[in-house]
Coordinates of C-alpha atoms in Angstrom, one line a residue:
X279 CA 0.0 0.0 0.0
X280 CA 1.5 3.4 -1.4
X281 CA 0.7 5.8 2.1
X282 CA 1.3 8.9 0.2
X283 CA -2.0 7.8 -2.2
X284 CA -4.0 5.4 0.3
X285 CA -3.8 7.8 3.2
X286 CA -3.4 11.4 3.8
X287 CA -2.7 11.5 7.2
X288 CA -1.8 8.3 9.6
X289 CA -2.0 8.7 13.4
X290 CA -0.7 5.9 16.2
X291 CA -0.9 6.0 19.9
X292 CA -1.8 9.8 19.8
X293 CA -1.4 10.8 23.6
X294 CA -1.9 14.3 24.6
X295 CA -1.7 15.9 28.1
X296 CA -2.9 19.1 29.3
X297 CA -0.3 18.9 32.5
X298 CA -1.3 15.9 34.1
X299 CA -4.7 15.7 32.8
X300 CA -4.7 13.4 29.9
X301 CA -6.5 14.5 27.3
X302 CA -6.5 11.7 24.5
X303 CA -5.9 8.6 24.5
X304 CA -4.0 6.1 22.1
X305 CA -5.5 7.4 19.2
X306 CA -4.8 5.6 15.5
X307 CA -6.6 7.0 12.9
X308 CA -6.1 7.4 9.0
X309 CA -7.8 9.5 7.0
X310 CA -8.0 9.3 3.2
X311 CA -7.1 12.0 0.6
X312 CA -9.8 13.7 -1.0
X313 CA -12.5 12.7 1.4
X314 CA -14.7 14.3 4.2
X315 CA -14.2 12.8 7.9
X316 CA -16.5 13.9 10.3
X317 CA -15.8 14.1 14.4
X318 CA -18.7 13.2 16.7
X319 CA -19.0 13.1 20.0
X320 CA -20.5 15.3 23.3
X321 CA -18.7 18.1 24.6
X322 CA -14.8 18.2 26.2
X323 CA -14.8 14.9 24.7
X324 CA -11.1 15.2 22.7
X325 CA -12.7 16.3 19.4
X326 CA -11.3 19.5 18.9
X327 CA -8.3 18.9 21.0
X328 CA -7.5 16.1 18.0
X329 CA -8.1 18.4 15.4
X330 CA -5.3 20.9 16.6
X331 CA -2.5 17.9 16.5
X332 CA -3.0 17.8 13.0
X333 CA -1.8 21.3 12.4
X334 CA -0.1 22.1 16.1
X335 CA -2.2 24.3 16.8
X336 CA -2.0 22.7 20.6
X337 CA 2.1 23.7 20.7
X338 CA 0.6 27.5 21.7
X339 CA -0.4 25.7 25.2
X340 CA 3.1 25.4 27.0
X341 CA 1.8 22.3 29.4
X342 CA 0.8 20.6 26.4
X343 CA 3.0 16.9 26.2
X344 CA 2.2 14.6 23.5
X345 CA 2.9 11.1 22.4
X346 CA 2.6 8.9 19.6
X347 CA 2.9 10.1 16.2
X348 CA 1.2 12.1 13.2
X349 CA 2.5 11.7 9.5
X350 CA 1.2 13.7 6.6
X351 CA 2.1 11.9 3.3
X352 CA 4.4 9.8 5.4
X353 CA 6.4 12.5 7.3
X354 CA 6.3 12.9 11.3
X355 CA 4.9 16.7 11.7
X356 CA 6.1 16.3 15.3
X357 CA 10.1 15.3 14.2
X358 CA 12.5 18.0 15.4
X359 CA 13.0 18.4 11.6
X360 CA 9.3 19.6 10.8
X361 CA 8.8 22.9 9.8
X362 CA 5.6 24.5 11.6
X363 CA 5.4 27.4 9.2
X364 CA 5.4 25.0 6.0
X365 CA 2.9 22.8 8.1
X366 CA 0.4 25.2 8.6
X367 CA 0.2 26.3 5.4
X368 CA -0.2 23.0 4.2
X369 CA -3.0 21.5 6.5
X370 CA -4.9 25.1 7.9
X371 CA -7.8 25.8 10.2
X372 CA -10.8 27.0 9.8
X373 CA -12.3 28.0 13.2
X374 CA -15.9 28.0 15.1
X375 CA -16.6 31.6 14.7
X376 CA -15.7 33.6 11.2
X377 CA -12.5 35.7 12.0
X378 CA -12.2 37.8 9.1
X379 CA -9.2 40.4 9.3
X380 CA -10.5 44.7 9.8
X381 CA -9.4 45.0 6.0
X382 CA -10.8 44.7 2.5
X383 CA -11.7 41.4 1.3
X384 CA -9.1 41.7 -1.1
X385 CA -6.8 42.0 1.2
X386 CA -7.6 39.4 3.8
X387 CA -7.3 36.8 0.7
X388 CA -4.3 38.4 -0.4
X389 CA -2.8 38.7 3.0
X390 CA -1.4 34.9 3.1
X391 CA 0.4 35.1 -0.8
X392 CA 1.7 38.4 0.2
X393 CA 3.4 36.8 3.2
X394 CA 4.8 33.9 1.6
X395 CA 6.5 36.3 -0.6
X396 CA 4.2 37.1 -3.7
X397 CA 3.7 40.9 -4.3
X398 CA 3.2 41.0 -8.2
X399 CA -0.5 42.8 -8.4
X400 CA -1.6 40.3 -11.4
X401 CA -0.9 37.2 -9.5
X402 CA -2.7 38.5 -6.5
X403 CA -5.8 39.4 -8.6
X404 CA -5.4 36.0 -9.8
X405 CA -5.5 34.1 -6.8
X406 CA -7.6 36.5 -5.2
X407 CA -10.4 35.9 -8.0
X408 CA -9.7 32.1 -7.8
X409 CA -10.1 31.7 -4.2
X410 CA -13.2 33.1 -3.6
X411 CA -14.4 31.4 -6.5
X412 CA -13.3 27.8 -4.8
X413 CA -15.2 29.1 -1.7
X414 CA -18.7 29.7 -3.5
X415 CA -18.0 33.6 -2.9
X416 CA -17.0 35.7 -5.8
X417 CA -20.6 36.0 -7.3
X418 CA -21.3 37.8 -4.2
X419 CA -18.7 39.7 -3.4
X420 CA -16.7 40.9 -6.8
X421 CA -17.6 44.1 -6.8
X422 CA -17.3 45.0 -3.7
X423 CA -13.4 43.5 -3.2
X424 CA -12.1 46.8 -1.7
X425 CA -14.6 47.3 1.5
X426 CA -14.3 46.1 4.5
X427 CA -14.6 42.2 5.2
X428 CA -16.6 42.6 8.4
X429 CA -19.6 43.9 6.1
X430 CA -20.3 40.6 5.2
X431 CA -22.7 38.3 6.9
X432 CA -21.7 35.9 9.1
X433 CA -22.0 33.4 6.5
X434 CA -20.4 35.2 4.0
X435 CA -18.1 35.6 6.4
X436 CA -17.3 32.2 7.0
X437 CA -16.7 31.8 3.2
X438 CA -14.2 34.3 3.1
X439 CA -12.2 32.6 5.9
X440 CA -12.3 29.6 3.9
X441 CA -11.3 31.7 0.6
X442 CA -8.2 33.1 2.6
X443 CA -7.1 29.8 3.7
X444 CA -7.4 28.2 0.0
X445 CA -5.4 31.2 -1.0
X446 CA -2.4 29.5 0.2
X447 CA -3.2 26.4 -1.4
X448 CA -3.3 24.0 1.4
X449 CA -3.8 20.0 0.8
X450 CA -5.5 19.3 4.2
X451 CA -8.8 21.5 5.9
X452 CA -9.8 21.2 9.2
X453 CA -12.7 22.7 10.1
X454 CA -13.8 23.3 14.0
X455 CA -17.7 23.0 14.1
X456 CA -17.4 25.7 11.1
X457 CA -21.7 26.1 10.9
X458 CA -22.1 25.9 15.0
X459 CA -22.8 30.3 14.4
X460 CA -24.4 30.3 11.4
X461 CA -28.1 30.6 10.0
X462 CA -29.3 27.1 8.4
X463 CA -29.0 29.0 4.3
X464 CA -25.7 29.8 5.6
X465 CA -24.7 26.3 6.8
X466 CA -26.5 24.4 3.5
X467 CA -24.0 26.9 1.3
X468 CA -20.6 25.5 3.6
X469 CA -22.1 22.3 3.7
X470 CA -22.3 22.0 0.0
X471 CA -18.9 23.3 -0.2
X472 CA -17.0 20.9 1.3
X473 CA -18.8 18.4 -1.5
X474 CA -16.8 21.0 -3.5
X475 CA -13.7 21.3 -1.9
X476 CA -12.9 17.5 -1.3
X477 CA -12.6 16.9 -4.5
X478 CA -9.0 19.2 -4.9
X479 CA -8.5 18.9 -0.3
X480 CA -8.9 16.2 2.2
X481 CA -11.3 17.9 4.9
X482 CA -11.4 16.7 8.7
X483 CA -14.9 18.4 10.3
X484 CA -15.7 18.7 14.0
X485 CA -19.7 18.7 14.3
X486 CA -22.3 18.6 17.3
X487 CA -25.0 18.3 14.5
X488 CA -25.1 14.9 13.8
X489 CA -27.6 15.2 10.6
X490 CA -24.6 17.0 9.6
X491 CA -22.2 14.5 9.9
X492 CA -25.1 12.6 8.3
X493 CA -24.6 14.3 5.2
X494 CA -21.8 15.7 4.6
X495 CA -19.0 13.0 5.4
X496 CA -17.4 9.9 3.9
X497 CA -16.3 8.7 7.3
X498 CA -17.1 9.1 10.8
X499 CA -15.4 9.2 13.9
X500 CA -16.7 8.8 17.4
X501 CA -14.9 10.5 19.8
X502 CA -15.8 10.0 23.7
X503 CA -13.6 10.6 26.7
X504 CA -10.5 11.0 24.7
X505 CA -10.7 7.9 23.6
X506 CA -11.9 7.1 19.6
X507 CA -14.4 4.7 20.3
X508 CA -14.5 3.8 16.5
X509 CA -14.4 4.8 13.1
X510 CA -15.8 3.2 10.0
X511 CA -17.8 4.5 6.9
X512 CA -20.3 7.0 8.0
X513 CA -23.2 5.1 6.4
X514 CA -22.3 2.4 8.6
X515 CA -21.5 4.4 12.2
X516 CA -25.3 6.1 11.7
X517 CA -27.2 3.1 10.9
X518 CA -25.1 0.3 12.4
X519 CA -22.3 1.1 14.4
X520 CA -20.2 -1.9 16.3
X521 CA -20.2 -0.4 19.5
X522 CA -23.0 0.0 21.9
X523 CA -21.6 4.1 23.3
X524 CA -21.8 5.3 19.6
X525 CA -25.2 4.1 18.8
X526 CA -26.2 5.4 22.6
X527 CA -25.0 8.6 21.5
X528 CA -26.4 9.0 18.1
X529 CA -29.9 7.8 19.2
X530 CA -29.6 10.8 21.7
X531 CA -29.3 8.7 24.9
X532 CA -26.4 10.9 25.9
X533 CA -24.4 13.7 25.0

């Protein structure tokens, strides 16, 4: 089995500790290229806490310890050799709440090229143009590229945040309950995006709404306690799951 085709990102005995409070547990996980995973599970239950090891977002929290590893295409993001900078823009974050920069929405799209080192005007147009096109947005928004970003709506919003991380052209999007603020017009138009986007990015979602996970994912994971309780083909975790916590939890017994 080639790993750089077959699987996008391979996790073993992922430990992380907040401290002494252990956070997660022994995960192993793969997740395929060009697919949707969805995370499940109630709240403080490791789902989010996961998603930042895929990017490192958790290295911001000094008492955070972790074991185990996490390749992307095969290489250890946490080896003394990996670059954080080069990560980052390779797998980026999309967060619960739309932060767009207080600038034009030219410029927040532009603002990631520009700082990897691009500053010809043509190219930026380009990519600008491009992006927000990926991100269901240009329509909407073309002629109005140099007001301010935080006249959108929230939605719109959220879409932009998306455009400005496709403007670096990332391979891997994670995406931390990314509908949890929005109206439900708003959530169908991400929702239908990631159909979009998985076909050029490998998307990992974290999601309370488990309709949504319903819908929009290719495979599920069921987080609970820091432990993953399983994984498997969403189709199969909604209508018959192996173990007796996840279907307890998607029946709404708990959580």
């Amino acid at each position: 089995m080639n790993i750089a085709t077959d699987t996008k990102i391979k996790v073993n005995g992922l430990d992380l500790f907040y401290g002494d409070n252990q956070a997660l547990h022994g995960i192993d996980l793969d997740i395929a290229p060009n697919s949707v995973s969805a995370l499940i599970g109630p709240s403080g239950c490791g789902k989010s806490t996961f998603l930042r090891t895929l990017n490192r977002m958790n290295d911001l929290i000094d008492s955070v310890r972790i074991n185990g590893t996490i390749k992307v295409d095969g290489q250890d993001i946490y080896s003394p050799e990996s670059d954080i900078v080069s990560l980052r823009k390779r797998v980026g974050m999309v967060f619960q709440r739309p932060n767009p920069f207080p600038m034009s929405i030219y410029d927040n799209i532009a603002y990631g090229p520009r700082i990897h080192g691009q500053k010809k005007r043509a190219v930026l147009d380009e990519i600008v143009e491009r992006s927000l096109r990926q991100a269901a947005l240009w329509d909407e928004v073309k002629d109005r590229l140099n007001k301010s970003a935080l006249g959108l709506s929230g939605g719109q919003q959220q879409r932009l945040c998306i455009a400005r991380l496709l403007a670096v052209e990332p391979e891997v999007l994670l995406m931390d309950e990314p509908t949890s603020a929005l109206d439900p017009i708003s959530t169908l138009k991400v929702e239908e995006l990631t159909q979009t986007l998985k076909e050029r990015y490998t998307i990992i979602i974290v999601t309370h709404n488990m309709q949504q996970a319903a819908r929009i994912s290719d495979r599920t994971s069921f987080f609970l306690n820091g432990i993953l309780v399983e994984t498997d083909q969403t189709d199969k975790i909604f209508t018959n799951p192996n173990d007796q916590r996840t279907e307890d939890y998607i029946t709404g017994r708990f959580g």
